[in-house]
Coordinates of C-alpha atoms and ligand atoms in Angstrom, one line a residue:
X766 CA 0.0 0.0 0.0
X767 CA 1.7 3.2 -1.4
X768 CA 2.0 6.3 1.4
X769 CA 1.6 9.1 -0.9
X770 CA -1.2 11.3 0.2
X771 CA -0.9 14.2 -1.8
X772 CA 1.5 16.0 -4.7
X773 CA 2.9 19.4 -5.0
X774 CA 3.6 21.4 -8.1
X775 CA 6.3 23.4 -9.3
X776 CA 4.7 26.1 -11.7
X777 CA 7.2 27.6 -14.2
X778 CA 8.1 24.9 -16.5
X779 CA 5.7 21.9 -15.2
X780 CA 2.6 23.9 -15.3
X781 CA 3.1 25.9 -18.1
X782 CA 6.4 27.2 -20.1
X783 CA 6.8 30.7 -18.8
X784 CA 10.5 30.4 -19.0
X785 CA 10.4 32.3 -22.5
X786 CA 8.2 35.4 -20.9
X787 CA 10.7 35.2 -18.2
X788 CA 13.3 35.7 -20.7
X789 CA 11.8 38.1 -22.9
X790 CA 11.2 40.3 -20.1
X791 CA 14.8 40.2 -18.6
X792 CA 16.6 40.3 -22.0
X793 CA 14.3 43.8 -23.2
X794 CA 15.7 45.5 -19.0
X795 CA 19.3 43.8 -20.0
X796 CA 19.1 45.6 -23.8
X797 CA 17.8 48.5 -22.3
X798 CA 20.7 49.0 -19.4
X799 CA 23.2 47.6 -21.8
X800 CA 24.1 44.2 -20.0
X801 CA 24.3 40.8 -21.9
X802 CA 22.0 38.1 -21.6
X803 CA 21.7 34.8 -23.4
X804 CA 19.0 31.9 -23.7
X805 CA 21.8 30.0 -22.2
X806 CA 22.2 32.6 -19.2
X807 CA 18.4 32.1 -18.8
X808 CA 18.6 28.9 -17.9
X809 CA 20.3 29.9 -14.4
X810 CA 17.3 31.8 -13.5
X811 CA 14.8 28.8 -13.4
X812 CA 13.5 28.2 -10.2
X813 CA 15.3 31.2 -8.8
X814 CA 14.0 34.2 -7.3
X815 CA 13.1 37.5 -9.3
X816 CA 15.8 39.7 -7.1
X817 CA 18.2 36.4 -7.4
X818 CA 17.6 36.3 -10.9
X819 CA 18.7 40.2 -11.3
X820 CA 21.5 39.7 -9.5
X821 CA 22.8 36.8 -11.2
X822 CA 22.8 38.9 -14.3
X823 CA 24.3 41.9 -12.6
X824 CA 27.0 39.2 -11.5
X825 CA 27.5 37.8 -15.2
X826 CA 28.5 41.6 -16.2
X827 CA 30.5 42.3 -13.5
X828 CA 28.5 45.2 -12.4
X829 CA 27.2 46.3 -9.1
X830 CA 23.6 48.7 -8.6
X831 CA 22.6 50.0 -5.3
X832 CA 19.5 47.9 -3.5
X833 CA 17.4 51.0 -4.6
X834 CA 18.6 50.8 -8.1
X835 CA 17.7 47.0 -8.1
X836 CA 14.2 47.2 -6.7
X837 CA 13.7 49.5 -10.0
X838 CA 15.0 47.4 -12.6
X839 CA 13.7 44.3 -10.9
X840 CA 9.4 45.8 -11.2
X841 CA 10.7 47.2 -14.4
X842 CA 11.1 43.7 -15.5
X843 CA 8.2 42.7 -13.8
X844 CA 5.8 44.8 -15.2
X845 CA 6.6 43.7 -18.6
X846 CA 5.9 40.1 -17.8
X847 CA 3.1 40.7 -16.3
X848 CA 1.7 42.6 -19.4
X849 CA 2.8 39.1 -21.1
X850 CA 1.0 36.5 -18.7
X851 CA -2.2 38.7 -19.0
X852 CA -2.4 37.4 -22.2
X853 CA -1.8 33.7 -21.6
X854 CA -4.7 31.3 -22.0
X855 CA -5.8 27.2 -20.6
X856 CA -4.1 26.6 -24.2
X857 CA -0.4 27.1 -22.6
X858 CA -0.8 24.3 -20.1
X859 CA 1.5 21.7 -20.9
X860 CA 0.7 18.6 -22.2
X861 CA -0.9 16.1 -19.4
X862 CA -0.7 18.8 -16.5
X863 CA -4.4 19.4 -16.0
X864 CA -5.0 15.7 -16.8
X865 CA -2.9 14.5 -14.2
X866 CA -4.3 17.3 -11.4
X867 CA -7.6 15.9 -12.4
X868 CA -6.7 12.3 -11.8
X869 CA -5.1 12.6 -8.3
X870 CA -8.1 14.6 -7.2
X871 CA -11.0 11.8 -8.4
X872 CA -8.4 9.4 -6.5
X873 CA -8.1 11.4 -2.9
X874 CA -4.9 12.6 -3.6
X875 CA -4.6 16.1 -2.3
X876 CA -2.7 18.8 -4.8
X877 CA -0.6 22.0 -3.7
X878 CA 1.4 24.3 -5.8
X879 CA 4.3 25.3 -4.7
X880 CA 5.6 28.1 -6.8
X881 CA 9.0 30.5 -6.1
X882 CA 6.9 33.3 -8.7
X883 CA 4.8 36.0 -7.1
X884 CA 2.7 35.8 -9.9
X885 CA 1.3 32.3 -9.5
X886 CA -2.3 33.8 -8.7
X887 CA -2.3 35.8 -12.1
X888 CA -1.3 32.8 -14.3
X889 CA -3.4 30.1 -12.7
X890 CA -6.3 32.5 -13.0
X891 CA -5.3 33.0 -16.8
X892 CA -4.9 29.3 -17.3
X893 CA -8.3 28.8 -15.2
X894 CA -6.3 25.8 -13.5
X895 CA -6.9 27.6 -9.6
X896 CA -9.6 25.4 -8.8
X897 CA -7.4 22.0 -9.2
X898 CA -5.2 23.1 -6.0
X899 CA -6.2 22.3 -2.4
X900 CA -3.2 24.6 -1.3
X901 CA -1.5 27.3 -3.2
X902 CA 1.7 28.4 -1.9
X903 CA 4.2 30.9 -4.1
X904 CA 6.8 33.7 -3.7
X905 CA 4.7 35.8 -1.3
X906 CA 4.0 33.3 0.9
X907 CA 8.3 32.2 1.7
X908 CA 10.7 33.8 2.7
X909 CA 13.5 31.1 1.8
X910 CA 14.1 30.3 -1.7
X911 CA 14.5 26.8 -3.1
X912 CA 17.1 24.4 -2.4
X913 CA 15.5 25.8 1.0
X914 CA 12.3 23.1 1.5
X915 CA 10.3 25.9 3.2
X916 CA 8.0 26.5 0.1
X917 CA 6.8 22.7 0.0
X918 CA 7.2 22.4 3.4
X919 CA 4.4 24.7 3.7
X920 CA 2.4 23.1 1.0
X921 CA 2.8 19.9 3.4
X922 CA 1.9 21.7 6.1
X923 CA -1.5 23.3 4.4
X924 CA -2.6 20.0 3.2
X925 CA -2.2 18.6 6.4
X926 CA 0.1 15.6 5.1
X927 CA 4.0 15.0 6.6
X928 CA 6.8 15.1 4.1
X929 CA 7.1 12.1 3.7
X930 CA 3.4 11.5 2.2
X931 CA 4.5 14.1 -0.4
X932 CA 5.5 13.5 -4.3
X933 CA 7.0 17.1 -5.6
X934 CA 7.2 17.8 -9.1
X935 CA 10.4 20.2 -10.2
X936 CA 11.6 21.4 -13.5
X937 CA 14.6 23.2 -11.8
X938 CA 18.1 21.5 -9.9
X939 CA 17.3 24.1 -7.5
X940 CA 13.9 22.9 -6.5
X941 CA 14.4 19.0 -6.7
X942 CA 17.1 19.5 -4.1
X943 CA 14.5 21.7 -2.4
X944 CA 11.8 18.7 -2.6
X945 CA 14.9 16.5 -1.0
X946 CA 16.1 18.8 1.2
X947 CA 12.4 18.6 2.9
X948 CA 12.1 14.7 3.2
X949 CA 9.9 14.3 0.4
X950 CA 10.1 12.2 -2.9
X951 CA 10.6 14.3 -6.2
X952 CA 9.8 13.7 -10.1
X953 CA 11.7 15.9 -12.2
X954 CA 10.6 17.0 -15.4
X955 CA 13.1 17.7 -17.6
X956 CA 16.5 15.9 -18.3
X957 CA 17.6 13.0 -17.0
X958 CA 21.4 14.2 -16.9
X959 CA 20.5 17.2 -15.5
X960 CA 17.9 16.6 -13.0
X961 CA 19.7 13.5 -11.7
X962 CA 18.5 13.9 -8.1
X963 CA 15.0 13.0 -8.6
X964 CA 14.0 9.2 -8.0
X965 CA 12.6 9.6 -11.5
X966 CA 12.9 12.5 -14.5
X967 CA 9.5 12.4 -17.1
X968 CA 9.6 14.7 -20.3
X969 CA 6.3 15.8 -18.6
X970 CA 3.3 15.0 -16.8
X971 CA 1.6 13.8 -19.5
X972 CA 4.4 10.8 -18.9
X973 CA 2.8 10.4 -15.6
X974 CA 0.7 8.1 -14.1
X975 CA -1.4 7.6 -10.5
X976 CA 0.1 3.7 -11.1
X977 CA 3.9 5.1 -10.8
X978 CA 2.8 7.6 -8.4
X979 CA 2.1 4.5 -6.2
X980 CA 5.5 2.9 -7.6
X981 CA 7.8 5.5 -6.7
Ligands
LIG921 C1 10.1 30.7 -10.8 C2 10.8 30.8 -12.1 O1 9.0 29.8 -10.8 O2 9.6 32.0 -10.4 C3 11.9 31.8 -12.1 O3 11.3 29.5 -12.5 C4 11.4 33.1 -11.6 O4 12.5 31.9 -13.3 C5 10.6 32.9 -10.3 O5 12.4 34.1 -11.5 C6 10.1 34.2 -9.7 O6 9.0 34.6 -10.5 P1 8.2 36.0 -10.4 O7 7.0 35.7 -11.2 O8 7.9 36.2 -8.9 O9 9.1 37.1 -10.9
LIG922 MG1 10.1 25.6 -12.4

């Protein structure tokens, strides 16, 4: 008899793919300062924090903005995502995602999402997925960032399960250590060689079943 009594959900990247907003937004405030930025430097940003993810890029130039400066650039960039993810629709939910939420519900299995963006509220609303979560934890609710467990440790905590009940789904190194860092299991979704940590790494959640839920 399997122990798993409930699964939380990265967002970004398991969800939906808001990794290109992410990077749209970032590389128009790194044109517009002057700073380089890469798809390939994107890729350190997932799963990190929006002030993290400025500073990383501040680090990759080599240059240095006071904490007042920073809280500027940082909303600049914000804004213009957010003008992006108003425009998102249920058509952006990856493959299987709402298919799987749906399945652990009808079998008991309670759902959380446990998101590092502040903007989880805005996309779930956009991608009308809100109603699929018994728990919704995200950036405004921690005040750790992944590898730190604290965000699915809440999630835990809101669903009244222990860690060990708990299956986390992660796109990001960052968050599957998170998900191991707090005692629970962890499915990555992604790359095998990059995600290595996990018990097991899926293309996706349309890869997923409740049968290797209970396997895992
Ligand atoms: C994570 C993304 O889910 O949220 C990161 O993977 C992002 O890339 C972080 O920086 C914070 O998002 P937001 O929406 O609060 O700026
Ligand atoms: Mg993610």
């Amino acid at each position: 008899m399997s122990t798993i009594k409930a699964c939380i959900f990265d967002l970004d990247g398991v969800i939906v793919d808001t990794a290109v907003y992410h990077y749209k937004a970032w590389k128009r405030l790194a044109d517009q300062i002057g700073l380089n930025f890469t798809e390939h430097d994107n890729e350190l940003l997932k799963g990190v924090s929006r002030v993290r993810s400025l500073e990383i890029i501040l680090e990759l130039n080599h240059v240095t903005k006071t904490a007042e400066e920073q809280t500027e650039l940082a909303t600049q960039k914000n804004n213009w995502y957010v003008d992006m993810i108003n425009q998102m629709t249920p058509a952006e939910i990856l493959p299987g995602a709402k298919e799987f939420l749906e399945a652990c519900r009808a079998a008991g299995i309670k759902t959380a999402l446990g998101s590092a963006s502040k903007n989880s509220s805005t996309i779930l609303a956009k991608i009308n997925m809100a109603h699929l979560f018994d728990a919704i934890v995200d950036g405004n609710h921690v005040s750790k960032a992944k590898p730190d467990p604290e965000v699915f440790l809440k999630g835990a905590e809101a669903l009244g399960v222990s860690s060990a009940e708990c299956v986390v789904f992660e796109d990001a190194i960052a968050g599957v250590e998170a998900a191991i860092n707090g005692g629970m299991k962890v499915v990555g979704i992604g790359e095998p060689a990059v995600l290595n940590k996990a018990n097991i790494v899926l293309s996706g959640l349309d890869k997923m079943s409740l049968e290797l839920l209970h396997r895992l």
